[in-house]
Amino acid sequence: MRRYQQAKAEWEAFDPTYSRIYEGWEAGRPSMDMIHWKEFSFRDRDRFARVVDLDAEWENFVAGEGKTWGSPDPETTKARRRAALDSVQAFRDAEANHDRNSGMDEADRRAEELGDRMYDAEWALMYMPAPDRAALLRKIEKLLKVEDASTASWTAEAVAQTIADARRLLGDA
């Protein structure tokens, strides 16, 4: 329990710093409006802006000339598409620079590290026998916590350990 409490305290101490960095990051975040969207068919803009392989997108576009698209002036059409893809890359570069310069990259790394430590410590508690009824209650509350109108799925091991704790601490009913 001490390991979990320490990890939770570290997270809670870091949270105001993370929130401050996040607010500054959000305020100065590059806008996807810099992307030339009119050159692309309707897509998931967030995914396209951040994930799609732009080189493959270009190769597919060029290979589709006369097959999936046509134009009275194909060179101008290709130039517009190339400029649009370049605008996506410019957005990605601006966002990466902003993440780095705002401290968000480092804050995200730290938050992930602290979150992982808290998660690992919490699961270590779930897998070990509860020493008393208060610990059993914490486990049951964790297992039955309702989020988004349902409870989460848990490993068979965590559920079995909690049931074993209940039998041991409460007796077979």
PDB file of C-alpha atoms in Angstrom:
ATOM      1  CA  MET A   1       0.000   0.000   0.000  1.00  0.00           C
ATOM      2  CA  ARG A   2       2.896   2.307   0.764  1.00  0.00           C
ATOM      3  CA  ARG A   3       4.207   1.962  -2.799  1.00  0.00           C
ATOM      4  CA  TYR A   4       0.795   2.900  -4.209  1.00  0.00           C
ATOM      5  CA  GLN A   5       0.381   5.842  -1.819  1.00  0.00           C
ATOM      6  CA  GLN A   6       3.839   7.142  -2.739  1.00  0.00           C
ATOM      7  CA  ALA A   7       3.138   6.793  -6.476  1.00  0.00           C
ATOM      8  CA  LYS A   8      -0.230   8.520  -6.055  1.00  0.00           C
ATOM      9  CA  ALA A   9       1.350  11.350  -4.029  1.00  0.00           C
ATOM     10  CA  GLU A  10       3.985  11.856  -6.738  1.00  0.00           C
ATOM     11  CA  TRP A  11       1.255  11.990  -9.390  1.00  0.00           C
ATOM     12  CA  GLU A  12      -0.797  14.456  -7.345  1.00  0.00           C
ATOM     13  CA  ALA A  13       2.281  16.641  -6.790  1.00  0.00           C
ATOM     14  CA  PHE A  14       3.050  16.642 -10.513  1.00  0.00           C
ATOM     15  CA  ASP A  15      -0.535  17.191 -11.684  1.00  0.00           C
ATOM     16  CA  PRO A  16      -0.597  21.011 -11.179  1.00  0.00           C
ATOM     17  CA  THR A  17       2.662  21.304 -13.137  1.00  0.00           C
ATOM     18  CA  TYR A  18       1.274  19.121 -15.895  1.00  0.00           C
ATOM     19  CA  SER A  19      -1.949  21.136 -15.994  1.00  0.00           C
ATOM     20  CA  ARG A  20      -0.012  24.413 -16.254  1.00  0.00           C
ATOM     21  CA  ILE A  21       2.159  23.084 -19.086  1.00  0.00           C
ATOM     22  CA  TYR A  22      -0.887  21.628 -20.835  1.00  0.00           C
ATOM     23  CA  GLU A  23      -2.784  24.935 -20.658  1.00  0.00           C
ATOM     24  CA  GLY A  24       0.189  26.778 -22.192  1.00  0.00           C
ATOM     25  CA  TRP A  25       0.589  24.075 -24.809  1.00  0.00           C
ATOM     26  CA  GLU A  26      -3.097  24.182 -25.711  1.00  0.00           C
ATOM     27  CA  ALA A  27      -3.104  27.988 -25.976  1.00  0.00           C
ATOM     28  CA  GLY A  28      -0.191  28.048 -28.427  1.00  0.00           C
ATOM     29  CA  ARG A  29      -0.961  24.860 -30.314  1.00  0.00           C
ATOM     30  CA  PRO A  30      -0.633  25.072 -34.106  1.00  0.00           C
ATOM     31  CA  SER A  31      -3.961  25.032 -35.895  1.00  0.00           C
ATOM     32  CA  MET A  32      -4.875  22.401 -38.463  1.00  0.00           C
ATOM     33  CA  ASP A  33      -6.311  25.319 -40.462  1.00  0.00           C
ATOM     34  CA  MET A  34      -2.844  25.671 -42.000  1.00  0.00           C
ATOM     35  CA  ILE A  35      -3.504  22.432 -43.924  1.00  0.00           C
ATOM     36  CA  HIS A  36      -4.935  22.808 -47.445  1.00  0.00           C
ATOM     37  CA  TRP A  37      -7.946  20.589 -46.748  1.00  0.00           C
ATOM     38  CA  LYS A  38      -9.807  21.346 -49.969  1.00  0.00           C
ATOM     39  CA  GLU A  39      -7.316  19.161 -51.871  1.00  0.00           C
ATOM     40  CA  PHE A  40      -8.316  16.053 -49.930  1.00  0.00           C
ATOM     41  CA  SER A  41     -11.525  14.087 -50.017  1.00  0.00           C
ATOM     42  CA  PHE A  42     -13.413  13.885 -46.730  1.00  0.00           C
ATOM     43  CA  ARG A  43     -11.329  12.039 -44.152  1.00  0.00           C
ATOM     44  CA  ASP A  44     -10.686  11.859 -40.458  1.00  0.00           C
ATOM     45  CA  ARG A  45      -8.761  15.119 -40.321  1.00  0.00           C
ATOM     46  CA  ASP A  46      -6.991  14.438 -37.046  1.00  0.00           C
ATOM     47  CA  ARG A  47      -5.723  11.051 -38.252  1.00  0.00           C
ATOM     48  CA  PHE A  48      -4.723  12.462 -41.630  1.00  0.00           C
ATOM     49  CA  ALA A  49      -2.915  15.405 -40.056  1.00  0.00           C
ATOM     50  CA  ARG A  50      -0.922  13.252 -37.662  1.00  0.00           C
ATOM     51  CA  VAL A  51      -0.715   9.647 -38.863  1.00  0.00           C
ATOM     52  CA  VAL A  52      -1.156   9.035 -42.599  1.00  0.00           C
ATOM     53  CA  ASP A  53       2.046   8.208 -44.491  1.00  0.00           C
ATOM     54  CA  LEU A  54       2.421  11.261 -46.726  1.00  0.00           C
ATOM     55  CA  ASP A  55       4.922   9.633 -49.082  1.00  0.00           C
ATOM     56  CA  ALA A  56       2.560   6.712 -49.693  1.00  0.00           C
ATOM     57  CA  GLU A  57      -0.309   9.154 -50.144  1.00  0.00           C
ATOM     58  CA  TRP A  58       1.690  10.998 -52.820  1.00  0.00           C
ATOM     59  CA  GLU A  59       2.709   7.779 -54.577  1.00  0.00           C
ATOM     60  CA  ASN A  60      -0.903   6.548 -54.623  1.00  0.00           C
ATOM     61  CA  PHE A  61      -2.094   9.874 -55.993  1.00  0.00           C
ATOM     62  CA  VAL A  62       0.467   9.929 -58.802  1.00  0.00           C
ATOM     63  CA  ALA A  63      -0.214   6.274 -59.632  1.00  0.00           C
ATOM     64  CA  GLY A  64      -3.945   7.039 -59.836  1.00  0.00           C
ATOM     65  CA  GLU A  65      -3.574   9.573 -62.657  1.00  0.00           C
ATOM     66  CA  GLY A  66      -5.959   8.586 -65.420  1.00  0.00           C
ATOM     67  CA  LYS A  67      -7.401   5.798 -63.258  1.00  0.00           C
ATOM     68  CA  THR A  68      -8.893   7.353 -60.126  1.00  0.00           C
ATOM     69  CA  TRP A  69      -8.572  10.989 -61.110  1.00  0.00           C
ATOM     70  CA  GLY A  70      -8.236  13.018 -64.254  1.00  0.00           C
ATOM     71  CA  SER A  71      -7.619  16.647 -65.065  1.00  0.00           C
ATOM     72  CA  PRO A  72      -7.265  18.818 -68.163  1.00  0.00           C
ATOM     73  CA  ASP A  73      -4.073  20.119 -66.501  1.00  0.00           C
ATOM     74  CA  PRO A  74      -2.542  17.196 -64.559  1.00  0.00           C
ATOM     75  CA  GLU A  75       0.679  19.041 -63.693  1.00  0.00           C
ATOM     76  CA  THR A  76      -1.245  21.808 -61.940  1.00  0.00           C
ATOM     77  CA  THR A  77      -3.391  19.209 -60.159  1.00  0.00           C
ATOM     78  CA  LYS A  78      -0.257  17.373 -59.006  1.00  0.00           C
ATOM     79  CA  ALA A  79       1.333  20.647 -57.867  1.00  0.00           C
ATOM     80  CA  ARG A  80      -1.771  21.475 -55.808  1.00  0.00           C
ATOM     81  CA  ARG A  81      -1.774  17.989 -54.245  1.00  0.00           C
ATOM     82  CA  ARG A  82       1.962  18.186 -53.517  1.00  0.00           C
ATOM     83  CA  ALA A  83       1.480  21.613 -51.879  1.00  0.00           C
ATOM     84  CA  ALA A  84      -1.408  20.237 -49.812  1.00  0.00           C
ATOM     85  CA  LEU A  85       0.704  17.283 -48.625  1.00  0.00           C
ATOM     86  CA  ASP A  86       3.532  19.689 -47.848  1.00  0.00           C
ATOM     87  CA  SER A  87       1.090  21.740 -45.754  1.00  0.00           C
ATOM     88  CA  VAL A  88       0.337  18.602 -43.716  1.00  0.00           C
ATOM     89  CA  GLN A  89       4.055  18.057 -43.173  1.00  0.00           C
ATOM     90  CA  ALA A  90       4.463  21.725 -42.181  1.00  0.00           C
ATOM     91  CA  PHE A  91       1.690  21.254 -39.608  1.00  0.00           C
ATOM     92  CA  ARG A  92       3.369  18.112 -38.256  1.00  0.00           C
ATOM     93  CA  ASP A  93       6.695  19.925 -37.988  1.00  0.00           C
ATOM     94  CA  ALA A  94       5.093  22.927 -36.267  1.00  0.00           C
ATOM     95  CA  GLU A  95       3.257  20.675 -33.835  1.00  0.00           C
ATOM     96  CA  ALA A  96       6.405  18.666 -33.018  1.00  0.00           C
ATOM     97  CA  ASN A  97       8.372  21.884 -32.440  1.00  0.00           C
ATOM     98  CA  HIS A  98       5.589  23.253 -30.261  1.00  0.00           C
ATOM     99  CA  ASP A  99       5.404  20.033 -28.219  1.00  0.00           C
ATOM    100  CA  ARG A 100       9.150  20.138 -27.658  1.00  0.00           C
ATOM    101  CA  ASN A 101       9.474  23.882 -27.014  1.00  0.00           C
ATOM    102  CA  SER A 102       6.431  24.130 -24.730  1.00  0.00           C
ATOM    103  CA  GLY A 103       7.691  21.331 -22.487  1.00  0.00           C
ATOM    104  CA  MET A 104       4.708  19.139 -23.355  1.00  0.00           C
ATOM    105  CA  ASP A 105       6.862  16.284 -24.658  1.00  0.00           C
ATOM    106  CA  GLU A 106       8.746  16.077 -21.368  1.00  0.00           C
ATOM    107  CA  ALA A 107       5.573  16.562 -19.312  1.00  0.00           C
ATOM    108  CA  ASP A 108       3.869  13.729 -21.210  1.00  0.00           C
ATOM    109  CA  ARG A 109       6.851  11.443 -20.620  1.00  0.00           C
ATOM    110  CA  ARG A 110       6.819  12.253 -16.900  1.00  0.00           C
ATOM    111  CA  ALA A 111       3.051  11.801 -16.652  1.00  0.00           C
ATOM    112  CA  GLU A 112       3.282   8.424 -18.380  1.00  0.00           C
ATOM    113  CA  GLU A 113       6.085   7.319 -16.068  1.00  0.00           C
ATOM    114  CA  LEU A 114       4.157   8.364 -12.946  1.00  0.00           C
ATOM    115  CA  GLY A 115       0.925   6.864 -14.261  1.00  0.00           C
ATOM    116  CA  ASP A 116       2.669   3.567 -14.990  1.00  0.00           C
ATOM    117  CA  ARG A 117       4.131   3.477 -11.476  1.00  0.00           C
ATOM    118  CA  MET A 118       0.739   4.176  -9.926  1.00  0.00           C
ATOM    119  CA  TYR A 119      -0.939   1.565 -12.150  1.00  0.00           C
ATOM    120  CA  ASP A 120       1.683  -1.075 -11.332  1.00  0.00           C
ATOM    121  CA  ALA A 121       1.460  -0.380  -7.598  1.00  0.00           C
ATOM    122  CA  GLU A 122      -2.341  -0.499  -7.686  1.00  0.00           C
ATOM    123  CA  TRP A 123      -2.351  -3.809  -9.538  1.00  0.00           C
ATOM    124  CA  ALA A 124       0.184  -5.269  -7.120  1.00  0.00           C
ATOM    125  CA  LEU A 125      -2.368  -4.520  -4.389  1.00  0.00           C
ATOM    126  CA  MET A 126      -5.171  -6.131  -6.381  1.00  0.00           C
ATOM    127  CA  TYR A 127      -3.175  -9.352  -6.782  1.00  0.00           C
ATOM    128  CA  MET A 128      -2.067  -9.704  -3.167  1.00  0.00           C
ATOM    129  CA  PRO A 129      -4.307 -10.896  -0.349  1.00  0.00           C
ATOM    130  CA  ALA A 130      -6.187  -8.087   1.424  1.00  0.00           C
ATOM    131  CA  PRO A 131      -4.866  -7.804   4.991  1.00  0.00           C
ATOM    132  CA  ASP A 132      -8.188  -6.586   6.412  1.00  0.00           C
ATOM    133  CA  ARG A 133     -11.769  -5.711   5.579  1.00  0.00           C
ATOM    134  CA  ALA A 134     -10.914  -2.087   4.726  1.00  0.00           C
ATOM    135  CA  ALA A 135      -8.465  -3.314   2.060  1.00  0.00           C
ATOM    136  CA  LEU A 136     -11.101  -5.754   0.795  1.00  0.00           C
ATOM    137  CA  LEU A 137     -13.576  -2.887   0.498  1.00  0.00           C
ATOM    138  CA  ARG A 138     -11.047  -0.855  -1.546  1.00  0.00           C
ATOM    139  CA  LYS A 139     -10.608  -3.822  -3.888  1.00  0.00           C
ATOM    140  CA  ILE A 140     -14.349  -4.296  -4.307  1.00  0.00           C
ATOM    141  CA  GLU A 141     -14.799  -0.569  -4.957  1.00  0.00           C
ATOM    142  CA  LYS A 142     -12.068  -0.742  -7.599  1.00  0.00           C
ATOM    143  CA  LEU A 143     -13.595  -3.791  -9.271  1.00  0.00           C
ATOM    144  CA  LEU A 144     -17.121  -2.394  -9.263  1.00  0.00           C
ATOM    145  CA  LYS A 145     -16.380   1.261 -10.037  1.00  0.00           C
ATOM    146  CA  VAL A 146     -18.889   2.468 -12.624  1.00  0.00           C
ATOM    147  CA  GLU A 147     -17.548   4.578 -15.473  1.00  0.00           C
ATOM    148  CA  ASP A 148     -19.565   5.436 -18.568  1.00  0.00           C
ATOM    149  CA  ALA A 149     -22.567   3.465 -17.234  1.00  0.00           C
ATOM    150  CA  SER A 150     -20.682   0.174 -16.812  1.00  0.00           C
ATOM    151  CA  THR A 151     -17.883  -1.483 -14.907  1.00  0.00           C
ATOM    152  CA  ALA A 152     -14.551  -2.362 -16.451  1.00  0.00           C
ATOM    153  CA  SER A 153     -13.398  -5.863 -17.261  1.00  0.00           C
ATOM    154  CA  TRP A 154     -10.876  -7.309 -14.851  1.00  0.00           C
ATOM    155  CA  THR A 155      -8.477 -10.196 -15.027  1.00  0.00           C
ATOM    156  CA  ALA A 156      -9.667 -13.506 -13.657  1.00  0.00           C
ATOM    157  CA  GLU A 157      -6.719 -13.426 -11.253  1.00  0.00           C
ATOM    158  CA  ALA A 158      -7.746 -10.087  -9.706  1.00  0.00           C
ATOM    159  CA  VAL A 159     -11.369 -11.211  -9.339  1.00  0.00           C
ATOM    160  CA  ALA A 160     -10.383 -14.603  -7.893  1.00  0.00           C
ATOM    161  CA  GLN A 161      -8.052 -12.958  -5.367  1.00  0.00           C
ATOM    162  CA  THR A 162     -10.790 -10.555  -4.269  1.00  0.00           C
ATOM    163  CA  ILE A 163     -13.301 -13.389  -3.863  1.00  0.00           C
ATOM    164  CA  ALA A 164     -10.722 -15.371  -1.881  1.00  0.00           C
ATOM    165  CA  ASP A 165     -10.165 -12.301   0.319  1.00  0.00           C
ATOM    166  CA  ALA A 166     -13.902 -11.956   0.918  1.00  0.00           C
ATOM    167  CA  ARG A 167     -14.218 -15.620   1.889  1.00  0.00           C
ATOM    168  CA  ARG A 168     -11.228 -15.384   4.213  1.00  0.00           C
ATOM    169  CA  LEU A 169     -12.215 -12.075   5.841  1.00  0.00           C
ATOM    170  CA  LEU A 170     -15.999 -12.422   5.816  1.00  0.00           C
ATOM    171  CA  GLY A 171     -16.389 -16.173   6.025  1.00  0.00           C
ATOM    172  CA  ASP A 172     -18.285 -18.425   3.620  1.00  0.00           C
ATOM    173  CA  ALA A 173     -21.839 -17.155   3.537  1.00  0.00           C
TER     174      ALA A 173
END
